[in-house]
Every structure is written in structure tokens, then in C-alpha cells.
Amino acid sequence: MVECNQCGESFEDEEELVDHLLARHEWDNLGRIDKKRIENIAPRQSPELTRTERLQYRLDESRASDYFSDISRRSILGGTVGIGIAGGLLIGRDWLRQTFGATSTSFRFATVSDGHYGQPGREYVRNHEAVFDQIASEQFDAIIHPGDIVNGSLEGRFSGATEALETVRDDFLEPLDIPYTVAHGNHDAVSETEWRRLFGVDFHHTLEFEDVAFVVLDSANENGEETLPDVEFLDRTLSELTNKEHVFVISHYWFNPEQTELLEQAGISWEFSQEATAVMHRYDNVRAFIHGHNHGPTHRDINYLSHEGTELPYVSTGVFGGWYDDGTVFGYRRWEIDETGRIETEFVDLDGEVISSSVV
């Protein structure tokens, strides 16, 4: 079920919601996400398209139909991977591209968070095997882990954190043979120097592909205390990634306006939340803010960060370890950017069953 942000009415799927938006609400009153829904699902009905663009859509769809009847959309000409341990991690991939008046691309990635490897009383080995076996059975172009890889103590450094991080890296992440990166969570109780040795990246860093980039923020120190991510780094980095079609901001913690009280209790100011939100909204190619940390049942929901009349999806990637509330479903998220630029995400449980699906 999806809900209309304008009037609260619920619909079975995105297509029904788009029909409703077009029939019942004025274009100028719609937020950025609703406009994007219309452009993705019913592009020819977007009021912002010119007559020439509408004709081009018909031509593109006709050519695309002929082309993709002969060749798989997932075909790859080749790829190159380069990793700089001291300078961070930069990955590029050359995709099969066909031009129909616009570039055609496809990109799939998975986000998996809060495995809490090593937590006493939890089946963390079984859960890791279930998640990563499922991921290995699919075709992903990248894996993003938004933190709490291990279960370090909140009261101080976890003496076994380094060994646990090495285990997850060597036994689960590296064997996938897929480009990946990790965010530093409040339970990942190691220093930045140790983090750099383990994963080849700073706490704040980027992972870049040809048309897609991930900006990874830190939000905790090595003792598990919440800290302010580097907003200057965020702004500067986003300004350097304006050539990318799709940018995703990753952090272990979230910047959720509805969670003001929790943020204040954790020592993170409302002003920072507003500032980070404003920075992300300044860049049109930022598609979503993806976080971990939330172990409650709302981790399956798609929410929105609002700023000056526009909206940006913020999405919990889900958890597969640690403590949990009633209603929590262990799992991970699949993401796909299709050839039109449409972005869909599915929350998947440990058995590979799709629990929810949304266009963002």
C-alpha cells in the first residue's frame, strides 16, 4: 500500500497513486517525489514536458522495445575496478549503453545493515549466512553496509571488534566479489585509523561508479558515542558529484524530523538535522538518504525529509541482527535503477521473500 502525501488516501500500488495525483491534485502543489513518480510512471502526462519531448518519448519507447527484444538489459561489455587503500575507494564500471535520444542504463545494489556480528544470545552466524547467501545468488553491482557491522559495547571499546570486523569482511563481504563499502556505526568500536586499515576508507568517504555515487557519512566515535557527521564534507562532496545521475547519501544514523526528541536525547541538535537536510536538498541528483540503526518495525517504511516544499526519501535499509522489537523482520534491501532512471527498492526477508516494494 502507498499513501498520497497530499490527502492521505491509500492505494494498492504506485500506478494507482499516479492516476490519483493526476486526476485530483494540481501539479504545482505536488512535492518533488510525487512529480518524480509521475515522470517515472506516466512521463507523457508530466506538465513539464514539451510537445517535442512527448514525441521523443514515443520514439524512444518504440526503439527500446525493438532493442530489448534482442538483447538482455543486463548485458555488460566489461568492467574495471580500482581500489586505492590510502586514498579511499573508487570503482568504475563500463556498461552496455544504447542511445535513443537519451542514455539507457541499469544499476542494481543491495543495502544491508546492523548485523551485530558477535552479539551474545543471537544467531548472528546463521543470520549472516542467510543474508549473504541470498545476496550472492543475485546479480548486484554494489553492496552498501550502513554500519553496526559488529556488536561493540556502547560503554566503551569492544576488545574483539577488530577480529569480528575482519571476520565479516573476509567471510561474507569479500567472497561476494562485488564492489562494496561500509559506514561506521555506533557499535563498530574501532578508531578511524583501524577502520582505514580494515576497509581502505576513511569514516567519511565516497564510492563512485560511472553514473552512480554513494556519499558515506560517519555519525559515531570509536566509543559508540553519537557525533555530528561532517556537513562541510557532505556539501563539498555533493558539489563535486554533480556529473553523476544518481547520488545516495549513506549514514548509520538518520536525520528524521519526526525523531526530534530522540535526536536531542542522543545529543544531536535539531539545527544539524535541518542543516544536513538543506544540504542534500540543494542537489537535484541526490535520490535518497539511506540509513541503518532502526531496529523497530518501521524499518520497512519509506519516509520523506521535507525542505522548502520539496521532499527527499529517507529509507531504512533494515536489520538482520542485534536487539529487535515485536514486528521487526530481519532482512535487507534491493535497489534497482532502470533504464529510464526509475528507482525501485524492495525490502527482502532472510528467506528472500519481498515484504514491501516502493518507487523512490
PDB file of C-alpha atoms in Angstrom, residues 12-312:
ATOM      1  CA  GLU A  12      -2.631  -0.602  -3.860  1.00  0.00           C
ATOM      2  CA  ASP A  13       0.406   0.431  -5.908  1.00  0.00           C
ATOM      3  CA  GLU A  14       2.348   3.358  -7.408  1.00  0.00           C
ATOM      4  CA  GLU A  15       0.392   3.263 -10.680  1.00  0.00           C
ATOM      5  CA  GLU A  16      -2.929   3.824  -8.887  1.00  0.00           C
ATOM      6  CA  LEU A  17      -1.363   6.622  -6.865  1.00  0.00           C
ATOM      7  CA  VAL A  18      -0.102   8.348 -10.024  1.00  0.00           C
ATOM      8  CA  ASP A  19      -3.568   8.152 -11.597  1.00  0.00           C
ATOM      9  CA  HIS A  20      -4.977   9.738  -8.448  1.00  0.00           C
ATOM     10  CA  LEU A  21      -2.358  12.518  -8.389  1.00  0.00           C
ATOM     11  CA  LEU A  22      -3.028  13.425 -11.999  1.00  0.00           C
ATOM     12  CA  ALA A  23      -6.799  13.436 -11.542  1.00  0.00           C
ATOM     13  CA  ARG A  24      -7.159  15.024  -8.110  1.00  0.00           C
ATOM     14  CA  HIS A  25      -4.184  17.295  -7.392  1.00  0.00           C
ATOM     15  CA  GLU A  26      -2.564  20.284  -9.044  1.00  0.00           C
ATOM     16  CA  TRP A  27       0.947  19.765 -10.437  1.00  0.00           C
ATOM     17  CA  ASP A  28       2.284  22.937  -8.810  1.00  0.00           C
ATOM     18  CA  ASN A  29       1.186  21.708  -5.378  1.00  0.00           C
ATOM     19  CA  LEU A  30       2.957  18.350  -5.669  1.00  0.00           C
ATOM     20  CA  GLY A  31       6.250  17.655  -3.928  1.00  0.00           C
ATOM     21  CA  ARG A  32       9.431  16.550  -5.666  1.00  0.00           C
ATOM     22  CA  ILE A  33       8.770  12.838  -5.007  1.00  0.00           C
ATOM     23  CA  ASP A  34       5.223  12.912  -6.397  1.00  0.00           C
ATOM     24  CA  LYS A  35       6.417  14.728  -9.508  1.00  0.00           C
ATOM     25  CA  LYS A  36       9.139  12.110  -9.913  1.00  0.00           C
ATOM     26  CA  ARG A  37       6.528   9.357  -9.582  1.00  0.00           C
ATOM     27  CA  ILE A  38       4.549  10.848 -12.450  1.00  0.00           C
ATOM     28  CA  GLU A  39       7.676  11.344 -14.574  1.00  0.00           C
ATOM     29  CA  ASN A  40       8.715   7.723 -13.973  1.00  0.00           C
ATOM     30  CA  ILE A  41       5.354   6.000 -14.409  1.00  0.00           C
ATOM     31  CA  ALA A  42       3.444   8.334 -16.757  1.00  0.00           C
ATOM     32  CA  PRO A  43       6.109  10.580 -18.325  1.00  0.00           C
ATOM     33  CA  ARG A  44       3.987  11.761 -21.211  1.00  0.00           C
ATOM     34  CA  GLN A  45       1.465  13.241 -18.752  1.00  0.00           C
ATOM     35  CA  SER A  46       4.013  15.398 -16.966  1.00  0.00           C
ATOM     36  CA  PRO A  47       3.018  19.077 -17.464  1.00  0.00           C
ATOM     37  CA  GLU A  48       6.705  19.988 -17.609  1.00  0.00           C
ATOM     38  CA  LEU A  49       7.266  18.068 -20.858  1.00  0.00           C
ATOM     39  CA  THR A  50       7.202  19.987 -24.113  1.00  0.00           C
ATOM     40  CA  ARG A  51       5.406  18.665 -27.184  1.00  0.00           C
ATOM     41  CA  THR A  52       8.778  17.741 -28.713  1.00  0.00           C
ATOM     42  CA  GLU A  53       9.717  15.783 -25.598  1.00  0.00           C
ATOM     43  CA  ARG A  54       6.439  13.901 -25.680  1.00  0.00           C
ATOM     44  CA  LEU A  55       7.089  12.869 -29.272  1.00  0.00           C
ATOM     45  CA  GLN A  56      10.622  11.848 -28.302  1.00  0.00           C
ATOM     46  CA  TYR A  57       9.255   9.588 -25.550  1.00  0.00           C
ATOM     47  CA  ARG A  58       7.106   7.747 -28.093  1.00  0.00           C
ATOM     48  CA  LEU A  59      10.114   7.305 -30.374  1.00  0.00           C
ATOM     49  CA  ASP A  60      12.366   6.184 -27.509  1.00  0.00           C
ATOM     50  CA  GLU A  61       9.851   3.612 -26.257  1.00  0.00           C
ATOM     51  CA  SER A  62       9.390   2.183 -29.732  1.00  0.00           C
ATOM     52  CA  ARG A  63      13.125   1.826 -30.310  1.00  0.00           C
ATOM     53  CA  ALA A  64      13.732   0.485 -26.806  1.00  0.00           C
ATOM     54  CA  SER A  65      11.086  -2.198 -27.296  1.00  0.00           C
ATOM     55  CA  ASP A  66      12.752  -3.397 -30.514  1.00  0.00           C
ATOM     56  CA  TYR A  67      16.219  -3.270 -28.996  1.00  0.00           C
ATOM     57  CA  PHE A  68      15.479  -5.090 -25.759  1.00  0.00           C
ATOM     58  CA  SER A  69      13.663  -7.891 -27.557  1.00  0.00           C
ATOM     59  CA  ASP A  70      17.073  -8.888 -28.975  1.00  0.00           C
ATOM     60  CA  ILE A  71      19.413  -8.350 -26.026  1.00  0.00           C
ATOM     61  CA  SER A  72      19.221  -8.578 -22.250  1.00  0.00           C
ATOM     62  CA  ARG A  73      19.089  -5.273 -20.422  1.00  0.00           C
ATOM     63  CA  ARG A  74      21.704  -6.621 -18.020  1.00  0.00           C
ATOM     64  CA  SER A  75      24.379  -7.296 -20.639  1.00  0.00           C
ATOM     65  CA  ILE A  76      27.794  -5.930 -19.799  1.00  0.00           C
ATOM     66  CA  LEU A  77      30.586  -5.094 -22.208  1.00  0.00           C
ATOM     67  CA  GLY A  78      33.209  -5.109 -19.478  1.00  0.00           C
ATOM     68  CA  GLY A  79      34.230  -3.599 -16.206  1.00  0.00           C
ATOM     69  CA  THR A  80      37.203  -2.141 -14.390  1.00  0.00           C
ATOM     70  CA  VAL A  81      37.760  -1.880 -10.676  1.00  0.00           C
ATOM     71  CA  GLY A  82      40.377   0.220  -8.955  1.00  0.00           C
ATOM     72  CA  ILE A  83      40.903   0.470  -5.215  1.00  0.00           C
ATOM     73  CA  GLY A  84      43.210   2.948  -3.562  1.00  0.00           C
ATOM     74  CA  ILE A  85      43.782   1.889   0.039  1.00  0.00           C
ATOM     75  CA  ALA A  86      45.390   5.107   1.216  1.00  0.00           C
ATOM     76  CA  GLY A  87      43.289   7.488  -0.825  1.00  0.00           C
ATOM     77  CA  GLY A  88      39.891   5.834  -0.422  1.00  0.00           C
ATOM     78  CA  LEU A  89      37.912   3.594  -2.706  1.00  0.00           C
ATOM     79  CA  LEU A  90      36.939   4.427  -6.277  1.00  0.00           C
ATOM     80  CA  ILE A  91      35.183   1.942  -8.513  1.00  0.00           C
ATOM     81  CA  GLY A  92      34.138   2.336 -12.131  1.00  0.00           C
ATOM     82  CA  ARG A  93      32.245   0.071 -14.498  1.00  0.00           C
ATOM     83  CA  ASP A  94      31.594   0.405 -18.236  1.00  0.00           C
ATOM     84  CA  TRP A  95      28.045  -0.597 -19.068  1.00  0.00           C
ATOM     85  CA  LEU A  96      26.468  -1.553 -22.361  1.00  0.00           C
ATOM     86  CA  ARG A  97      24.817   1.663 -23.479  1.00  0.00           C
ATOM     87  CA  GLN A  98      22.377   2.385 -26.280  1.00  0.00           C
ATOM     88  CA  THR A  99      21.151   5.876 -27.120  1.00  0.00           C
ATOM     89  CA  PHE A 100      17.535   6.543 -28.083  1.00  0.00           C
ATOM     90  CA  GLY A 101      17.713  10.299 -27.698  1.00  0.00           C
ATOM     91  CA  ALA A 102      18.612   9.589 -24.030  1.00  0.00           C
ATOM     92  CA  THR A 103      21.150   7.320 -22.328  1.00  0.00           C
ATOM     93  CA  SER A 104      19.966   3.862 -21.301  1.00  0.00           C
ATOM     94  CA  THR A 105      21.491   2.435 -18.099  1.00  0.00           C
ATOM     95  CA  SER A 106      20.738  -0.109 -15.403  1.00  0.00           C
ATOM     96  CA  PHE A 107      22.248  -0.474 -11.940  1.00  0.00           C
ATOM     97  CA  ARG A 108      21.363  -2.771  -9.032  1.00  0.00           C
ATOM     98  CA  PHE A 109      22.686  -2.592  -5.499  1.00  0.00           C
ATOM     99  CA  ALA A 110      21.872  -4.027  -2.076  1.00  0.00           C
ATOM    100  CA  THR A 111      21.904  -2.305   1.301  1.00  0.00           C
ATOM    101  CA  VAL A 112      22.346  -4.459   4.395  1.00  0.00           C
ATOM    102  CA  SER A 113      22.798  -3.102   7.909  1.00  0.00           C
ATOM    103  CA  ASP A 114      23.032  -3.889  11.613  1.00  0.00           C
ATOM    104  CA  GLY A 115      24.266  -7.465  11.507  1.00  0.00           C
ATOM    105  CA  HIS A 116      25.791  -7.031  15.007  1.00  0.00           C
ATOM    106  CA  TYR A 117      28.214  -9.891  14.457  1.00  0.00           C
ATOM    107  CA  GLY A 118      29.296 -11.339  17.797  1.00  0.00           C
ATOM    108  CA  GLN A 119      26.296 -10.364  19.915  1.00  0.00           C
ATOM    109  CA  PRO A 120      25.794 -12.934  22.686  1.00  0.00           C
ATOM    110  CA  GLY A 121      22.490 -14.781  22.581  1.00  0.00           C
ATOM    111  CA  ARG A 122      21.838 -14.056  18.900  1.00  0.00           C
ATOM    112  CA  GLU A 123      22.172 -16.358  15.891  1.00  0.00           C
ATOM    113  CA  TYR A 124      24.484 -13.899  14.167  1.00  0.00           C
ATOM    114  CA  VAL A 125      26.399 -16.514  12.142  1.00  0.00           C
ATOM    115  CA  ARG A 126      23.194 -18.078  10.782  1.00  0.00           C
ATOM    116  CA  ASN A 127      21.744 -14.647  10.000  1.00  0.00           C
ATOM    117  CA  HIS A 128      24.888 -13.546   8.162  1.00  0.00           C
ATOM    118  CA  GLU A 129      24.904 -16.749   6.144  1.00  0.00           C
ATOM    119  CA  ALA A 130      21.232 -16.302   5.234  1.00  0.00           C
ATOM    120  CA  VAL A 131      21.646 -12.662   4.108  1.00  0.00           C
ATOM    121  CA  PHE A 132      24.873 -13.049   2.209  1.00  0.00           C
ATOM    122  CA  ASP A 133      23.914 -16.355   0.583  1.00  0.00           C
ATOM    123  CA  GLN A 134      20.795 -14.632  -0.709  1.00  0.00           C
ATOM    124  CA  ILE A 135      22.793 -11.652  -1.987  1.00  0.00           C
ATOM    125  CA  ALA A 136      25.326 -13.969  -3.635  1.00  0.00           C
ATOM    126  CA  SER A 137      22.509 -15.695  -5.539  1.00  0.00           C
ATOM    127  CA  GLU A 138      21.505 -12.416  -7.197  1.00  0.00           C
ATOM    128  CA  GLN A 139      23.213 -10.011  -9.589  1.00  0.00           C
ATOM    129  CA  PHE A 140      24.208  -6.832  -7.787  1.00  0.00           C
ATOM    130  CA  ASP A 141      26.644  -4.176  -8.906  1.00  0.00           C
ATOM    131  CA  ALA A 142      27.417  -2.941  -5.377  1.00  0.00           C
ATOM    132  CA  ILE A 143      26.805  -3.733  -1.709  1.00  0.00           C
ATOM    133  CA  ILE A 144      26.394  -0.926   0.843  1.00  0.00           C
ATOM    134  CA  HIS A 145      26.555  -1.664   4.595  1.00  0.00           C
ATOM    135  CA  PRO A 146      25.361   1.332   6.693  1.00  0.00           C
ATOM    136  CA  GLY A 147      27.039   0.216   9.897  1.00  0.00           C
ATOM    137  CA  ASP A 148      26.841  -1.757  13.140  1.00  0.00           C
ATOM    138  CA  ILE A 149      28.731  -4.474  11.360  1.00  0.00           C
ATOM    139  CA  VAL A 150      29.725  -5.898  14.742  1.00  0.00           C
ATOM    140  CA  ASN A 151      28.374  -5.638  18.266  1.00  0.00           C
ATOM    141  CA  GLY A 152      30.812  -3.377  20.099  1.00  0.00           C
ATOM    142  CA  SER A 153      29.820  -2.186  23.546  1.00  0.00           C
ATOM    143  CA  LEU A 154      28.157   1.194  23.946  1.00  0.00           C
ATOM    144  CA  GLU A 155      30.068   1.682  27.222  1.00  0.00           C
ATOM    145  CA  GLY A 156      33.494   1.545  25.643  1.00  0.00           C
ATOM    146  CA  ARG A 157      35.678  -0.107  23.035  1.00  0.00           C
ATOM    147  CA  PHE A 158      34.887  -3.721  22.252  1.00  0.00           C
ATOM    148  CA  SER A 159      38.087  -5.729  22.656  1.00  0.00           C
ATOM    149  CA  GLY A 160      37.087  -8.156  19.916  1.00  0.00           C
ATOM    150  CA  ALA A 161      35.784  -5.565  17.435  1.00  0.00           C
ATOM    151  CA  THR A 162      38.771  -5.756  15.093  1.00  0.00           C
ATOM    152  CA  GLU A 163      38.641  -9.546  14.875  1.00  0.00           C
ATOM    153  CA  ALA A 164      34.870  -9.504  14.344  1.00  0.00           C
ATOM    154  CA  LEU A 165      35.161  -6.859  11.604  1.00  0.00           C
ATOM    155  CA  GLU A 166      37.845  -8.931   9.903  1.00  0.00           C
ATOM    156  CA  THR A 167      35.566 -11.977  10.036  1.00  0.00           C
ATOM    157  CA  VAL A 168      32.650 -10.176   8.398  1.00  0.00           C
ATOM    158  CA  ARG A 169      34.970  -8.672   5.808  1.00  0.00           C
ATOM    159  CA  ASP A 170      36.800 -11.917   4.975  1.00  0.00           C
ATOM    160  CA  ASP A 171      33.974 -14.437   5.323  1.00  0.00           C
ATOM    161  CA  PHE A 172      30.994 -12.504   3.981  1.00  0.00           C
ATOM    162  CA  LEU A 173      31.816  -9.271   2.105  1.00  0.00           C
ATOM    163  CA  GLU A 174      34.954 -10.164   0.170  1.00  0.00           C
ATOM    164  CA  PRO A 175      33.744 -13.583  -1.106  1.00  0.00           C
ATOM    165  CA  LEU A 176      30.854 -11.879  -2.929  1.00  0.00           C
ATOM    166  CA  ASP A 177      33.417 -10.452  -5.362  1.00  0.00           C
ATOM    167  CA  ILE A 178      31.200  -7.370  -5.694  1.00  0.00           C
ATOM    168  CA  PRO A 179      32.281  -3.762  -5.047  1.00  0.00           C
ATOM    169  CA  TYR A 180      31.206  -2.789  -1.548  1.00  0.00           C
ATOM    170  CA  THR A 181      31.644  -0.126   1.086  1.00  0.00           C
ATOM    171  CA  VAL A 182      30.731   0.324   4.733  1.00  0.00           C
ATOM    172  CA  ALA A 183      29.571   3.114   7.049  1.00  0.00           C
ATOM    173  CA  HIS A 184      30.857   3.372  10.607  1.00  0.00           C
ATOM    174  CA  GLY A 185      28.131   2.573  13.148  1.00  0.00           C
ATOM    175  CA  ASN A 186      27.948   3.249  16.859  1.00  0.00           C
ATOM    176  CA  HIS A 187      28.713  -0.426  17.642  1.00  0.00           C
ATOM    177  CA  ASP A 188      31.724  -0.566  15.298  1.00  0.00           C
ATOM    178  CA  ALA A 189      34.082   0.351  18.128  1.00  0.00           C
ATOM    179  CA  VAL A 190      37.404   0.930  16.369  1.00  0.00           C
ATOM    180  CA  SER A 191      39.389   4.046  15.548  1.00  0.00           C
ATOM    181  CA  GLU A 192      39.406   5.666  12.127  1.00  0.00           C
ATOM    182  CA  THR A 193      42.991   4.522  11.643  1.00  0.00           C
ATOM    183  CA  GLU A 194      41.929   0.924  12.260  1.00  0.00           C
ATOM    184  CA  TRP A 195      38.879   1.384  10.020  1.00  0.00           C
ATOM    185  CA  ARG A 196      41.116   2.604   7.224  1.00  0.00           C
ATOM    186  CA  ARG A 197      43.373  -0.431   7.646  1.00  0.00           C
ATOM    187  CA  LEU A 198      40.418  -2.807   7.613  1.00  0.00           C
ATOM    188  CA  PHE A 199      38.398  -1.339   4.733  1.00  0.00           C
ATOM    189  CA  GLY A 200      40.680   1.095   2.914  1.00  0.00           C
ATOM    190  CA  VAL A 201      38.407   4.096   3.503  1.00  0.00           C
ATOM    191  CA  ASP A 202      38.009   6.937   5.980  1.00  0.00           C
ATOM    192  CA  PHE A 203      34.881   7.221   8.124  1.00  0.00           C
ATOM    193  CA  HIS A 204      33.675   9.865   5.587  1.00  0.00           C
ATOM    194  CA  HIS A 205      34.230   8.745   2.001  1.00  0.00           C
ATOM    195  CA  THR A 206      32.625   8.093  -1.386  1.00  0.00           C
ATOM    196  CA  LEU A 207      32.065   5.081  -3.596  1.00  0.00           C
ATOM    197  CA  GLU A 208      31.753   6.059  -7.252  1.00  0.00           C
ATOM    198  CA  PHE A 209      30.592   4.344 -10.415  1.00  0.00           C
ATOM    199  CA  GLU A 210      30.078   5.788 -13.882  1.00  0.00           C
ATOM    200  CA  ASP A 211      26.601   7.262 -13.284  1.00  0.00           C
ATOM    201  CA  VAL A 212      26.044   6.427  -9.609  1.00  0.00           C
ATOM    202  CA  ALA A 213      27.784   7.572  -6.426  1.00  0.00           C
ATOM    203  CA  PHE A 214      27.410   6.899  -2.706  1.00  0.00           C
ATOM    204  CA  VAL A 215      28.434   9.518  -0.142  1.00  0.00           C
ATOM    205  CA  VAL A 216      29.138   7.821   3.181  1.00  0.00           C
ATOM    206  CA  LEU A 217      28.944   9.804   6.440  1.00  0.00           C
ATOM    207  CA  ASP A 218      30.172   8.928   9.921  1.00  0.00           C
ATOM    208  CA  SER A 219      27.969   9.591  12.950  1.00  0.00           C
ATOM    209  CA  ALA A 220      29.695   7.931  15.919  1.00  0.00           C
ATOM    210  CA  ASN A 221      33.123   7.812  17.534  1.00  0.00           C
ATOM    211  CA  GLU A 222      35.064   4.677  18.432  1.00  0.00           C
ATOM    212  CA  ASN A 223      33.409   4.512  21.879  1.00  0.00           C
ATOM    213  CA  GLY A 224      29.907   4.365  20.417  1.00  0.00           C
ATOM    214  CA  GLU A 225      29.052   7.977  21.210  1.00  0.00           C
ATOM    215  CA  GLU A 226      26.977   9.771  18.588  1.00  0.00           C
ATOM    216  CA  THR A 227      28.809  12.579  16.806  1.00  0.00           C
ATOM    217  CA  LEU A 228      27.893  15.134  14.170  1.00  0.00           C
ATOM    218  CA  PRO A 229      28.707  13.996  10.634  1.00  0.00           C
ATOM    219  CA  ASP A 230      30.862  16.398   8.651  1.00  0.00           C
ATOM    220  CA  VAL A 231      28.303  18.609   6.895  1.00  0.00           C
ATOM    221  CA  GLU A 232      31.079  20.548   5.137  1.00  0.00           C
ATOM    222  CA  PHE A 233      32.327  17.256   3.685  1.00  0.00           C
ATOM    223  CA  LEU A 234      28.781  16.434   2.584  1.00  0.00           C
ATOM    224  CA  ASP A 235      28.284  19.764   0.827  1.00  0.00           C
ATOM    225  CA  ARG A 236      31.728  19.808  -0.787  1.00  0.00           C
ATOM    226  CA  THR A 237      31.450  16.217  -1.973  1.00  0.00           C
ATOM    227  CA  LEU A 238      27.962  16.641  -3.416  1.00  0.00           C
ATOM    228  CA  SER A 239      29.197  19.700  -5.314  1.00  0.00           C
ATOM    229  CA  GLU A 240      31.915  17.504  -6.856  1.00  0.00           C
ATOM    230  CA  LEU A 241      29.419  14.823  -7.892  1.00  0.00           C
ATOM    231  CA  THR A 242      27.024  16.922  -9.948  1.00  0.00           C
ATOM    232  CA  ASN A 243      28.115  14.960 -13.038  1.00  0.00           C
ATOM    233  CA  LYS A 244      26.553  11.790 -11.592  1.00  0.00           C
ATOM    234  CA  GLU A 245      22.975  10.961 -12.475  1.00  0.00           C
ATOM    235  CA  HIS A 246      22.163   9.299  -9.152  1.00  0.00           C
ATOM    236  CA  VAL A 247      23.690  10.059  -5.744  1.00  0.00           C
ATOM    237  CA  PHE A 248      22.751   8.322  -2.492  1.00  0.00           C
ATOM    238  CA  VAL A 249      23.785   9.616   0.937  1.00  0.00           C
ATOM    239  CA  ILE A 250      24.560   6.882   3.468  1.00  0.00           C
ATOM    240  CA  SER A 251      24.781   7.167   7.262  1.00  0.00           C
ATOM    241  CA  HIS A 252      24.272   4.823  10.169  1.00  0.00           C
ATOM    242  CA  TYR A 253      22.045   7.314  11.982  1.00  0.00           C
ATOM    243  CA  TRP A 254      19.068   9.074  10.444  1.00  0.00           C
ATOM    244  CA  PHE A 255      18.084  12.750  10.193  1.00  0.00           C
ATOM    245  CA  ASN A 256      14.348  12.323  10.683  1.00  0.00           C
ATOM    246  CA  PRO A 257      12.224  15.381  11.541  1.00  0.00           C
ATOM    247  CA  GLU A 258       9.716  13.117  13.303  1.00  0.00           C
ATOM    248  CA  GLN A 259      12.504  11.888  15.610  1.00  0.00           C
ATOM    249  CA  THR A 260      13.485  15.283  17.038  1.00  0.00           C
ATOM    250  CA  GLU A 261      13.114  14.130  20.628  1.00  0.00           C
ATOM    251  CA  LEU A 262      15.309  11.081  20.071  1.00  0.00           C
ATOM    252  CA  LEU A 263      17.944  13.173  18.344  1.00  0.00           C
ATOM    253  CA  GLU A 264      18.018  15.650  21.210  1.00  0.00           C
ATOM    254  CA  GLN A 265      18.282  12.853  23.755  1.00  0.00           C
ATOM    255  CA  ALA A 266      21.217  11.469  21.796  1.00  0.00           C
ATOM    256  CA  GLY A 267      22.951  14.839  21.817  1.00  0.00           C
ATOM    257  CA  ILE A 268      22.390  15.668  18.137  1.00  0.00           C
ATOM    258  CA  SER A 269      20.839  19.081  17.647  1.00  0.00           C
ATOM    259  CA  TRP A 270      17.736  19.812  15.596  1.00  0.00           C
ATOM    260  CA  GLU A 271      19.732  22.528  13.835  1.00  0.00           C
ATOM    261  CA  PHE A 272      22.114  19.914  12.499  1.00  0.00           C
ATOM    262  CA  SER A 273      19.262  17.800  11.214  1.00  0.00           C
ATOM    263  CA  GLN A 274      17.870  20.804   9.402  1.00  0.00           C
ATOM    264  CA  GLU A 275      21.286  21.753   8.055  1.00  0.00           C
ATOM    265  CA  ALA A 276      22.006  18.284   6.681  1.00  0.00           C
ATOM    266  CA  THR A 277      18.544  18.143   5.152  1.00  0.00           C
ATOM    267  CA  ALA A 278      19.035  21.538   3.496  1.00  0.00           C
ATOM    268  CA  VAL A 279      22.402  20.499   2.041  1.00  0.00           C
ATOM    269  CA  MET A 280      21.003  17.313   0.499  1.00  0.00           C
ATOM    270  CA  HIS A 281      18.045  19.189  -0.982  1.00  0.00           C
ATOM    271  CA  ARG A 282      20.347  21.607  -2.791  1.00  0.00           C
ATOM    272  CA  TYR A 283      21.450  18.903  -5.199  1.00  0.00           C
ATOM    273  CA  ASP A 284      18.890  17.593  -7.665  1.00  0.00           C
ATOM    274  CA  ASN A 285      20.781  14.340  -8.280  1.00  0.00           C
ATOM    275  CA  VAL A 286      20.536  13.213  -4.640  1.00  0.00           C
ATOM    276  CA  ARG A 287      17.923  10.455  -4.873  1.00  0.00           C
ATOM    277  CA  ALA A 288      17.653   9.192  -1.296  1.00  0.00           C
ATOM    278  CA  PHE A 289      19.175   9.207   2.168  1.00  0.00           C
ATOM    279  CA  ILE A 290      19.764   5.613   3.335  1.00  0.00           C
ATOM    280  CA  HIS A 291      20.433   4.721   6.969  1.00  0.00           C
ATOM    281  CA  GLY A 292      20.638   1.831   9.418  1.00  0.00           C
ATOM    282  CA  HIS A 293      20.262   1.821  13.214  1.00  0.00           C
ATOM    283  CA  ASN A 294      16.453   1.485  13.309  1.00  0.00           C
ATOM    284  CA  HIS A 295      15.590  -1.974  14.664  1.00  0.00           C
ATOM    285  CA  GLY A 296      11.866  -1.342  15.050  1.00  0.00           C
ATOM    286  CA  PRO A 297       9.088  -2.469  12.676  1.00  0.00           C
ATOM    287  CA  THR A 298       9.068   0.912  10.905  1.00  0.00           C
ATOM    288  CA  HIS A 299      12.323  -0.059   9.178  1.00  0.00           C
ATOM    289  CA  ARG A 300      10.204  -1.275   6.265  1.00  0.00           C
ATOM    290  CA  ASP A 301       8.710   2.176   5.634  1.00  0.00           C
ATOM    291  CA  ILE A 302       9.716   4.819   3.119  1.00  0.00           C
ATOM    292  CA  ASN A 303       9.670   8.259   4.729  1.00  0.00           C
ATOM    293  CA  TYR A 304      10.476  11.727   3.439  1.00  0.00           C
ATOM    294  CA  LEU A 305      12.677  14.618   4.531  1.00  0.00           C
ATOM    295  CA  SER A 306      10.907  17.867   3.683  1.00  0.00           C
ATOM    296  CA  HIS A 307      12.585  21.184   2.993  1.00  0.00           C
ATOM    297  CA  GLU A 308      11.061  24.303   1.446  1.00  0.00           C
ATOM    298  CA  GLY A 309       8.312  22.446  -0.353  1.00  0.00           C
ATOM    299  CA  THR A 310      10.421  19.568  -1.684  1.00  0.00           C
ATOM    300  CA  GLU A 311      10.834  16.036  -0.383  1.00  0.00           C
ATOM    301  CA  LEU A 312      13.714  13.577  -0.267  1.00  0.00           C
TER     302      LEU A 312
END
